[in-house]
PDB file of C-alpha atoms in Angstrom:
ATOM      1  CA  UNK A   1      77.155 101.271  89.120  1.00  0.00           C
ATOM      2  CA  UNK A   2      79.497  99.195  87.627  1.00  0.00           C
ATOM      3  CA  UNK A   3      82.046  96.714  89.129  1.00  0.00           C
ATOM      4  CA  UNK A   4      85.178  95.244  87.597  1.00  0.00           C
ATOM      5  CA  UNK A   5      86.972  92.127  89.422  1.00  0.00           C
ATOM      6  CA  UNK A   6      90.604  91.230  88.544  1.00  0.00           C
ATOM      7  CA  UNK A   7      93.205  88.785  90.072  1.00  0.00           C
ATOM      8  CA  UNK A   8      92.036  85.315  89.517  1.00  0.00           C
ATOM      9  CA  UNK A   9      93.923  82.875  87.995  1.00  0.00           C
ATOM     10  CA  UNK A  10      95.415  79.793  88.529  1.00  0.00           C
ATOM     11  CA  UNK A  11      97.946  78.653  91.770  1.00  0.00           C
ATOM     12  CA  UNK A  12      99.143  75.832  93.636  1.00  0.00           C
ATOM     13  CA  UNK A  13      97.993  74.823  97.003  1.00  0.00           C
ATOM     14  CA  UNK A  14      99.679  76.966  99.759  1.00  0.00           C
ATOM     15  CA  UNK A  15     100.017  79.634  97.290  1.00  0.00           C
ATOM     16  CA  UNK A  16      98.553  83.630  97.385  1.00  0.00           C
ATOM     17  CA  UNK A  17      96.195  85.393  95.126  1.00  0.00           C
ATOM     18  CA  UNK A  18      95.103  89.185  95.296  1.00  0.00           C
ATOM     19  CA  UNK A  19      91.656  89.913  94.245  1.00  0.00           C
ATOM     20  CA  UNK A  20      90.647  93.715  93.119  1.00  0.00           C
ATOM     21  CA  UNK A  21      87.051  95.190  92.461  1.00  0.00           C
ATOM     22  CA  UNK A  22      86.741  98.601  91.495  1.00  0.00           C
ATOM     23  CA  UNK A  23      83.361 100.570  91.680  1.00  0.00           C
ATOM     24  CA  UNK A  24      82.395 102.860  88.726  1.00  0.00           C
ATOM     25  CA  UNK A  25      79.433 105.101  87.998  1.00  0.00           C
ATOM     26  CA  UNK A  26      77.078 107.623  89.506  1.00  0.00           C
ATOM     27  CA  UNK A  27      78.511 106.937  93.276  1.00  0.00           C
ATOM     28  CA  UNK A  28      77.974 109.387  95.913  1.00  0.00           C
ATOM     29  CA  UNK A  29      78.981 107.260  98.579  1.00  0.00           C
ATOM     30  CA  UNK A  30      79.882 103.437  99.349  1.00  0.00           C
ATOM     31  CA  UNK A  31      78.984 101.710 102.705  1.00  0.00           C
ATOM     32  CA  UNK A  32      79.509  97.862 102.906  1.00  0.00           C
ATOM     33  CA  UNK A  33      82.109  96.376 100.306  1.00  0.00           C
ATOM     34  CA  UNK A  34      82.274  92.560 100.350  1.00  0.00           C
ATOM     35  CA  UNK A  35      83.630  88.810  98.569  1.00  0.00           C
ATOM     36  CA  UNK A  36      81.450  85.835  97.883  1.00  0.00           C
ATOM     37  CA  UNK A  37      82.297  82.921  96.323  1.00  0.00           C
ATOM     38  CA  UNK A  38      80.310  80.190  94.601  1.00  0.00           C
ATOM     39  CA  UNK A  39      81.199  76.727  93.075  1.00  0.00           C
ATOM     40  CA  UNK A  40      79.069  74.584  90.759  1.00  0.00           C
ATOM     41  CA  UNK A  41      75.623  73.088  92.583  1.00  0.00           C
ATOM     42  CA  UNK A  42      76.197  75.106  95.645  1.00  0.00           C
ATOM     43  CA  UNK A  43      75.003  78.579  96.807  1.00  0.00           C
ATOM     44  CA  UNK A  44      76.824  81.484  96.520  1.00  0.00           C
ATOM     45  CA  UNK A  45      78.656  82.363 100.313  1.00  0.00           C
ATOM     46  CA  UNK A  46      79.983  85.137 102.151  1.00  0.00           C
ATOM     47  CA  UNK A  47      83.871  85.213 102.126  1.00  0.00           C
ATOM     48  CA  UNK A  48      84.515  88.559 103.829  1.00  0.00           C
ATOM     49  CA  UNK A  49      82.886  91.882 104.238  1.00  0.00           C
ATOM     50  CA  UNK A  50      84.167  95.575 105.509  1.00  0.00           C
ATOM     51  CA  UNK A  51      82.250  98.243 106.570  1.00  0.00           C
ATOM     52  CA  UNK A  52      82.840 101.887 106.304  1.00  0.00           C
ATOM     53  CA  UNK A  53      84.538 102.126 109.680  1.00  0.00           C
ATOM     54  CA  UNK A  54      86.844  99.384 108.441  1.00  0.00           C
ATOM     55  CA  UNK A  55      85.324  96.469 110.803  1.00  0.00           C
ATOM     56  CA  UNK A  56      85.876  93.256 109.132  1.00  0.00           C
ATOM     57  CA  UNK A  57      83.906  89.707 109.046  1.00  0.00           C
ATOM     58  CA  UNK A  58      85.151  86.371 107.467  1.00  0.00           C
ATOM     59  CA  UNK A  59      83.929  83.022 106.677  1.00  0.00           C
ATOM     60  CA  UNK A  60      85.558  80.593 109.223  1.00  0.00           C
ATOM     61  CA  UNK A  61      86.720  78.487 106.441  1.00  0.00           C
ATOM     62  CA  UNK A  62      89.014  81.824 105.382  1.00  0.00           C
ATOM     63  CA  UNK A  63      89.859  83.273 108.678  1.00  0.00           C
ATOM     64  CA  UNK A  64      93.584  84.082 109.492  1.00  0.00           C
ATOM     65  CA  UNK A  65      94.317  83.207 105.561  1.00  0.00           C
ATOM     66  CA  UNK A  66      92.359  86.132 103.786  1.00  0.00           C
ATOM     67  CA  UNK A  67      92.544  89.543 104.459  1.00  0.00           C
ATOM     68  CA  UNK A  68      89.650  92.210 103.190  1.00  0.00           C
ATOM     69  CA  UNK A  69      90.793  95.875 102.779  1.00  0.00           C
ATOM     70  CA  UNK A  70      89.411  98.571 101.006  1.00  0.00           C
ATOM     71  CA  UNK A  71      90.637 102.261  99.549  1.00  0.00           C
ATOM     72  CA  UNK A  72      87.748 104.579  99.348  1.00  0.00           C
ATOM     73  CA  UNK A  73      89.807 107.337  97.229  1.00  0.00           C
ATOM     74  CA  UNK A  74      89.433 104.625  94.450  1.00  0.00           C
ATOM     75  CA  UNK A  75      86.053 103.184  95.674  1.00  0.00           C
ATOM     76  CA  UNK A  76      88.317  99.594  95.406  1.00  0.00           C
ATOM     77  CA  UNK A  77      88.030  96.591  97.593  1.00  0.00           C
ATOM     78  CA  UNK A  78      90.330  94.062  97.425  1.00  0.00           C
ATOM     79  CA  UNK A  79      90.998  90.248  98.828  1.00  0.00           C
ATOM     80  CA  UNK A  80      94.527  88.726  99.895  1.00  0.00           C
ATOM     81  CA  UNK A  81      94.029  85.104  99.744  1.00  0.00           C
ATOM     82  CA  UNK A  82      96.843  83.457 101.553  1.00  0.00           C
ATOM     83  CA  UNK A  83      97.882  79.602 101.973  1.00  0.00           C
ATOM     84  CA  UNK A  84      95.281  78.573  99.283  1.00  0.00           C
ATOM     85  CA  UNK A  85      93.513  74.969  99.134  1.00  0.00           C
ATOM     86  CA  UNK A  86      91.948  73.365  96.982  1.00  0.00           C
ATOM     87  CA  UNK A  87      88.551  74.072  98.469  1.00  0.00           C
ATOM     88  CA  UNK A  88      89.022  77.376  97.652  1.00  0.00           C
ATOM     89  CA  UNK A  89      88.872  77.006  94.166  1.00  0.00           C
ATOM     90  CA  UNK A  90      85.713  78.894  93.346  1.00  0.00           C
ATOM     91  CA  UNK A  91      84.055  81.948  91.402  1.00  0.00           C
ATOM     92  CA  UNK A  92      84.513  85.019  93.573  1.00  0.00           C
ATOM     93  CA  UNK A  93      81.893  87.965  93.517  1.00  0.00           C
ATOM     94  CA  UNK A  94      82.693  91.098  94.660  1.00  0.00           C
ATOM     95  CA  UNK A  95      79.582  93.256  96.070  1.00  0.00           C
ATOM     96  CA  UNK A  96      79.597  97.018  96.853  1.00  0.00           C
ATOM     97  CA  UNK A  97      76.345  98.585  98.557  1.00  0.00           C
ATOM     98  CA  UNK A  98      76.147 102.550  98.550  1.00  0.00           C
ATOM     99  CA  UNK A  99      73.824 105.638  97.420  1.00  0.00           C
ATOM    100  CA  UNK A 100      74.099 107.370  94.223  1.00  0.00           C
ATOM    101  CA  UNK A 101      73.862 111.267  93.754  1.00  0.00           C
ATOM    102  CA  UNK A 102      70.282 110.928  93.443  1.00  0.00           C
ATOM    103  CA  UNK A 103      70.459 109.509  96.063  1.00  0.00           C
ATOM    104  CA  UNK A 104      69.280 106.018  95.118  1.00  0.00           C
ATOM    105  CA  UNK A 105      70.263 102.908  97.183  1.00  0.00           C
ATOM    106  CA  UNK A 106      72.504 100.589  94.766  1.00  0.00           C
ATOM    107  CA  UNK A 107      73.833  97.000  95.325  1.00  0.00           C
ATOM    108  CA  UNK A 108      76.215  96.021  92.802  1.00  0.00           C
ATOM    109  CA  UNK A 109      77.620  92.925  92.117  1.00  0.00           C
ATOM    110  CA  UNK A 110      80.792  92.038  90.177  1.00  0.00           C
ATOM    111  CA  UNK A 111      81.394  89.734  87.004  1.00  0.00           C
ATOM    112  CA  UNK A 112      83.050  86.917  88.836  1.00  0.00           C
ATOM    113  CA  UNK A 113      86.442  85.845  88.572  1.00  0.00           C
ATOM    114  CA  UNK A 114      87.812  82.732  88.724  1.00  0.00           C
ATOM    115  CA  UNK A 115      90.027  81.016  91.051  1.00  0.00           C
ATOM    116  CA  UNK A 116      91.667  77.517  90.903  1.00  0.00           C
ATOM    117  CA  UNK A 117      93.756  75.986  93.256  1.00  0.00           C
ATOM    118  CA  UNK A 118      95.360  72.937  92.459  1.00  0.00           C
ATOM    119  CA  UNK A 119      96.833  70.252  94.708  1.00  0.00           C
TER     120      UNK A 119
END
């Protein structure tokens, strides 16, 4: 299963960006989907996750500013990022968990998309 992330870029503080991540390949079903981020010298951290039922979980640092959503008809997860701050600058990775037609569980990661927020 491959993930293709897009939507990163350079934005001024206070601005918005929308990240997208589409999963493709031998997918029978998708369970949890999420977004993580990583800066140099730090561990990758969870930003937001969404379950099959639509339950969401956010890092405290992004609550009220970021919104995660999913479109199961397109095997795609989104991250709407509002009121961006310089501390949100990071490489953002999408993560998708599910099963193939095997059925074999998978836990796939996207290639990462850079978000840079200037002050």
